[in-house]
C-alpha positions as a Python dict, from the first residue, in 0.01 Angstrom:
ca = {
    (1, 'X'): (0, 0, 0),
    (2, 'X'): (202, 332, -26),
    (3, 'X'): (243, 453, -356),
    (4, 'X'): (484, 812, -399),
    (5, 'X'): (359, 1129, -491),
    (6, 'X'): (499, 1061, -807),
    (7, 'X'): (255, 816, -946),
    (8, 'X'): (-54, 1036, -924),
    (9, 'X'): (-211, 830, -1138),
    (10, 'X'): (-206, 491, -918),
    (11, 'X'): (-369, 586, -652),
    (12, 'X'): (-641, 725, -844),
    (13, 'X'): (-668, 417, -1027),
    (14, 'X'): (-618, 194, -689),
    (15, 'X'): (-968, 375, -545),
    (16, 'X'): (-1142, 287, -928),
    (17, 'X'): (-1101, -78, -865),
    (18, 'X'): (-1346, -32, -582),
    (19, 'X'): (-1561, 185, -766),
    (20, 'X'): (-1952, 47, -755),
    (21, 'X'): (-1942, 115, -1157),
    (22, 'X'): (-1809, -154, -1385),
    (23, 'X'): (-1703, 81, -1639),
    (24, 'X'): (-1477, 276, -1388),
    (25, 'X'): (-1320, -60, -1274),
    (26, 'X'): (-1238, -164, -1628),
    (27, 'X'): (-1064, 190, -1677),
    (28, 'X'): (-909, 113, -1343),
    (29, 'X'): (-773, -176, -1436),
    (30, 'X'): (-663, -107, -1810),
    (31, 'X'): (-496, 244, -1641),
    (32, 'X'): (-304, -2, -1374),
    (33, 'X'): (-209, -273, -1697),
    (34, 'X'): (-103, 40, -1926),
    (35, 'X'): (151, 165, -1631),
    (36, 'X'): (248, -147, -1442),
    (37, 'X'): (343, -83, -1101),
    (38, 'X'): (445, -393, -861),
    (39, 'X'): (348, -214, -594),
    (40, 'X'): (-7, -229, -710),
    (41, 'X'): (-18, -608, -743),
    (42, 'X'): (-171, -683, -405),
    (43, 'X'): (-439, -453, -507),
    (44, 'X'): (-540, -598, -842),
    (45, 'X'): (-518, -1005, -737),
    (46, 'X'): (-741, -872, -449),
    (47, 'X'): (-991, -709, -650),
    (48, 'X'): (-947, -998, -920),
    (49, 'X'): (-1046, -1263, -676),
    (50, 'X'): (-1399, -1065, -610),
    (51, 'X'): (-1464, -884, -909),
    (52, 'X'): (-1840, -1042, -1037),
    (53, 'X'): (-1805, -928, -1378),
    (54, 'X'): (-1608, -1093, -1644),
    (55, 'X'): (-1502, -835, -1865),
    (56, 'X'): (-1354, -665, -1585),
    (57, 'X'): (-1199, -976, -1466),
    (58, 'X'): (-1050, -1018, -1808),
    (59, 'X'): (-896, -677, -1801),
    (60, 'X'): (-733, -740, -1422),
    (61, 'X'): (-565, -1090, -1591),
    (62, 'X'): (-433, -862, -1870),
    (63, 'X'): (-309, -626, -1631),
    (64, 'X'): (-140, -841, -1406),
    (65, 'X'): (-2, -1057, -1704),
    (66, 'X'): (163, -684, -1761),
    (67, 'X'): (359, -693, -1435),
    (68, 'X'): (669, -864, -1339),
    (69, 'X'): (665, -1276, -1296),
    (70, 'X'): (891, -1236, -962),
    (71, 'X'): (598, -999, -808),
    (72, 'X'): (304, -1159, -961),
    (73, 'X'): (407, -1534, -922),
    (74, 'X'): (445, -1571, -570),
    (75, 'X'): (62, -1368, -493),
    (76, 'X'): (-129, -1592, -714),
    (77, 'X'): (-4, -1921, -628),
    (78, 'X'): (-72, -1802, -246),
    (79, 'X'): (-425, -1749, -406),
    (80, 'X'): (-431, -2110, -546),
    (81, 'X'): (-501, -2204, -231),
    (82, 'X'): (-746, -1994, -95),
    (83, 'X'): (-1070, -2062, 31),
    (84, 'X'): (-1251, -1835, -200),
    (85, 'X'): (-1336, -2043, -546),
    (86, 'X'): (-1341, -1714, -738),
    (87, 'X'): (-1020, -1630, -592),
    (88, 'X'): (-846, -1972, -662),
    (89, 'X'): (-1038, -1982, -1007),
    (90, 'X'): (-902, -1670, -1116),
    (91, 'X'): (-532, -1694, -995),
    (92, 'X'): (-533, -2015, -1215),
    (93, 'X'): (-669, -1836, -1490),
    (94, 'X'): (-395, -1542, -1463),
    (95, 'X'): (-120, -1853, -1437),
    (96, 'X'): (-215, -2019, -1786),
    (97, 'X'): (-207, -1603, -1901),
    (98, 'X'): (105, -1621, -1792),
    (99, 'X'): (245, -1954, -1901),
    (100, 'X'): (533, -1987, -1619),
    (101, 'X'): (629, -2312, -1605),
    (102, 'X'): (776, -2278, -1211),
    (103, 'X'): (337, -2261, -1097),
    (104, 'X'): (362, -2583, -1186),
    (105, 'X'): (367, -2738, -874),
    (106, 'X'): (46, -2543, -727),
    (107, 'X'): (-160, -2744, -1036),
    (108, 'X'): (-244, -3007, -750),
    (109, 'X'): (-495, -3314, -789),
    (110, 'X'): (-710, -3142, -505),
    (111, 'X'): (-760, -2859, -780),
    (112, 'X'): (-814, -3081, -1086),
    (113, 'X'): (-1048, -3248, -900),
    (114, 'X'): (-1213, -2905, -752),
    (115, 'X'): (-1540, -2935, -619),
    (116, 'X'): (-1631, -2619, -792),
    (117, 'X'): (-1656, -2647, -1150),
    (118, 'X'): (-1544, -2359, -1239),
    (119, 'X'): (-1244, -2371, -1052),
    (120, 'X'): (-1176, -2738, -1212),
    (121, 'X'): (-1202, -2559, -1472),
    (122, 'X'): (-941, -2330, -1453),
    (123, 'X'): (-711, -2582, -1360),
    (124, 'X'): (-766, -2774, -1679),
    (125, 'X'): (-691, -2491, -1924),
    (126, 'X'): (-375, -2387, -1654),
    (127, 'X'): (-254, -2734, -1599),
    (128, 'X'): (-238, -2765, -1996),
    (129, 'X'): (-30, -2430, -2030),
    (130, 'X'): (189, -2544, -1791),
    (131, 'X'): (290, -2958, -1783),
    (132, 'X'): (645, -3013, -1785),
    (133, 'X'): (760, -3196, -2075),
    (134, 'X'): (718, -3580, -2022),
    (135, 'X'): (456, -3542, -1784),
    (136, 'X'): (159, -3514, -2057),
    (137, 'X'): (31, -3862, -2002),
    (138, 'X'): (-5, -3855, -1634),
    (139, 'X'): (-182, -3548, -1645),
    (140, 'X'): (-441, -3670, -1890),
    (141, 'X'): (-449, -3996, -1701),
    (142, 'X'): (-527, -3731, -1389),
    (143, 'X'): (-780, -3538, -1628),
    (144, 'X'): (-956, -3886, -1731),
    (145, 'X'): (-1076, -3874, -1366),
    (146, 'X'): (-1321, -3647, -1452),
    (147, 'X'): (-1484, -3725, -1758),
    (148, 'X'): (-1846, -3686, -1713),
    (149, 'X'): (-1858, -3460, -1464),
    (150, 'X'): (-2080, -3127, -1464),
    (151, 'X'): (-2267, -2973, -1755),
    (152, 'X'): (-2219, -2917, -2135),
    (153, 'X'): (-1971, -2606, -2028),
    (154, 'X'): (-1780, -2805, -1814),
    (155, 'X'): (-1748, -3113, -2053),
    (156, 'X'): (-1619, -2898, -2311),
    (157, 'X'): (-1318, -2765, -2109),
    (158, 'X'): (-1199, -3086, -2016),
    (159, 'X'): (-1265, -3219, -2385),
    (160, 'X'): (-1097, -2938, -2512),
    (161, 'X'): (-805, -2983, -2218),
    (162, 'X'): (-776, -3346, -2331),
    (163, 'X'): (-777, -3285, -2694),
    (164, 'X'): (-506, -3053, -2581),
    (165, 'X'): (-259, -3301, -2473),
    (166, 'X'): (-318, -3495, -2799),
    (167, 'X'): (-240, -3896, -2832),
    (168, 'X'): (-70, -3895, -2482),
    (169, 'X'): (-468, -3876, -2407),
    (170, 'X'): (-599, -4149, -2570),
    (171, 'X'): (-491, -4427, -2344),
    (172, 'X'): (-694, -4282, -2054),
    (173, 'X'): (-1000, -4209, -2292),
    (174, 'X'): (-969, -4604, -2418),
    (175, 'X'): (-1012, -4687, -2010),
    (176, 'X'): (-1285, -4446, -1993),
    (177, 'X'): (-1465, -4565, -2244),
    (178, 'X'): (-1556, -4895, -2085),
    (179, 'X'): (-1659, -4710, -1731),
    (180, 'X'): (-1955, -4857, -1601),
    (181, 'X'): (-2147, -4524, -1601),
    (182, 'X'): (-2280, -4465, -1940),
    (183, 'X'): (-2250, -4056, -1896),
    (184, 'X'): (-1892, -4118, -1878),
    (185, 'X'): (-1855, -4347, -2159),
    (186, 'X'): (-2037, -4102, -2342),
    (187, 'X'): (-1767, -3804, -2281),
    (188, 'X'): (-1478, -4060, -2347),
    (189, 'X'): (-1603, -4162, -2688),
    (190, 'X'): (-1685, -3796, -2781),
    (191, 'X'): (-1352, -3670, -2693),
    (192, 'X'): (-1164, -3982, -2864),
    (193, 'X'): (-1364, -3808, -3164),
    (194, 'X'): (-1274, -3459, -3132),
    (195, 'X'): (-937, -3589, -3103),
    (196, 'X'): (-955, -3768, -3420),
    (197, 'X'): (-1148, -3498, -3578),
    (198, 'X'): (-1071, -3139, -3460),
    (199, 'X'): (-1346, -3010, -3726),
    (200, 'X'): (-1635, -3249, -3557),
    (201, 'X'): (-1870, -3020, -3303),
    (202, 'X'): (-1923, -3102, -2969),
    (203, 'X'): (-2273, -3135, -2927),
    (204, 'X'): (-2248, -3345, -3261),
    (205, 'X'): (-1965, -3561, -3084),
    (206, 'X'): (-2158, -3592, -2814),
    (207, 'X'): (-2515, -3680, -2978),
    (208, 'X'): (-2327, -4001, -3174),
    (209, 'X'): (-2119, -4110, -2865),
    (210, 'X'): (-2483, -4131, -2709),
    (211, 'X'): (-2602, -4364, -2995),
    (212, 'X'): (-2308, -4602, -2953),
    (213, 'X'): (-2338, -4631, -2541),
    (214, 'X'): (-2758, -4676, -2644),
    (215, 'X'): (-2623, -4935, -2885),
    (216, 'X'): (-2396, -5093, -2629),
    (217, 'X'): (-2091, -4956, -2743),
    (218, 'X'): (-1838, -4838, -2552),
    (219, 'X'): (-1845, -5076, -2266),
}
């Protein structure tokens, strides 16, 4: 990347990114959001897609969310499909920041259904952000797919993802709900209830939906 001797202060910034100290990549980052420069978009997708801390990663969304659509767009949906989760987990991330309606097409099933959970994760919140109008209920029919899958964390974020949606959901939670596997069941039931019931916990949610599959409800 070239950058002209008048911007002094991107290259500077440009070599903090790569800095061994989080601190100096957060000031890196929030100097490169601050004074957005397309030319330094490469640079901060790049570092965002191998940055290990998430307070820095936080600050490269923010910065890129700072930049131009028509420079940032195309880079991260290239990055939707990279090999690297972090990489495709945190271009999705920066897409929901963005809320651009035209990444919807990179919101694929392959990614909804990402063997990584955090990258599945992602997707969720992004695919939420950015479903055309009149497409709710296949995506929560898509999003159904998964219920059950991973640990509390990722339960929540496709609760929360389905909740989201709102009645176009509950269809696909009704099918759910009779699955044969009682760990799925259980997520259905809990999320029908956090639909009905915004205010109702999670882990409470999920603690009663267990009592009705015990009871042989559900099914």
């Amino acid at each position: 990347m070239t950058i002209t001797e008048q911007d002094p202060a991107a290259p500077r910034a440009l070599r903090g990114l790569a800095d061994g100290r989080a601190s100096v990549r957060l000031r890196a980052a929030l100097e490169l959001g601050t004074t957005p420069d397309p030319r330094c978009v490469d640079a901060l997708v790049e570092r965002s897609s191998t940055e290990p801390e998430f307070f820095v990663r936080d600050m490269l969304t923010w910065a890129l969310t700072r930049h131009p659509v028509a420079t940032t767009l195309p880079r991260l949906l290239r990055e939707t499909r990279s090999e690297r989760p972090r990489a495709r987990s945190q271009a999705l991330h920066t897409l929901s920041k963005i809320g651009d309606r035209r990444a919807w097409p990179a919101i694929t099933p392959t990614l909804l259904c990402d063997t990584d959970d955090e990258v599945a994760r992602s997707a969720w919140r992004a695919a939420v952000v950015l479903v055309p109008e009149g497409e709710e209920a296949a995506l929560a029919t898509a999003l159904a797919t998964q219920l059950g899958r991973g640990g509390r964390e990722t339960r929540l974020s496709l609760s929360r993802a389905l909740t989201a949606l709102g009645e176009v959901s509950v269809p696909s939670l009704h099918e759910a709900a009779t699955a044969p596997e009682p760990h799925v069941r259980t997520h259905a039931l809990a999320t029908e209830r956090l639909l009905r019931d915004p205010d109702v916990g999670f882990g409470y949610a999920i603690e009663e939906a267990k009592r009705v599959v015990a009871l042989g409800g559900g099914g």
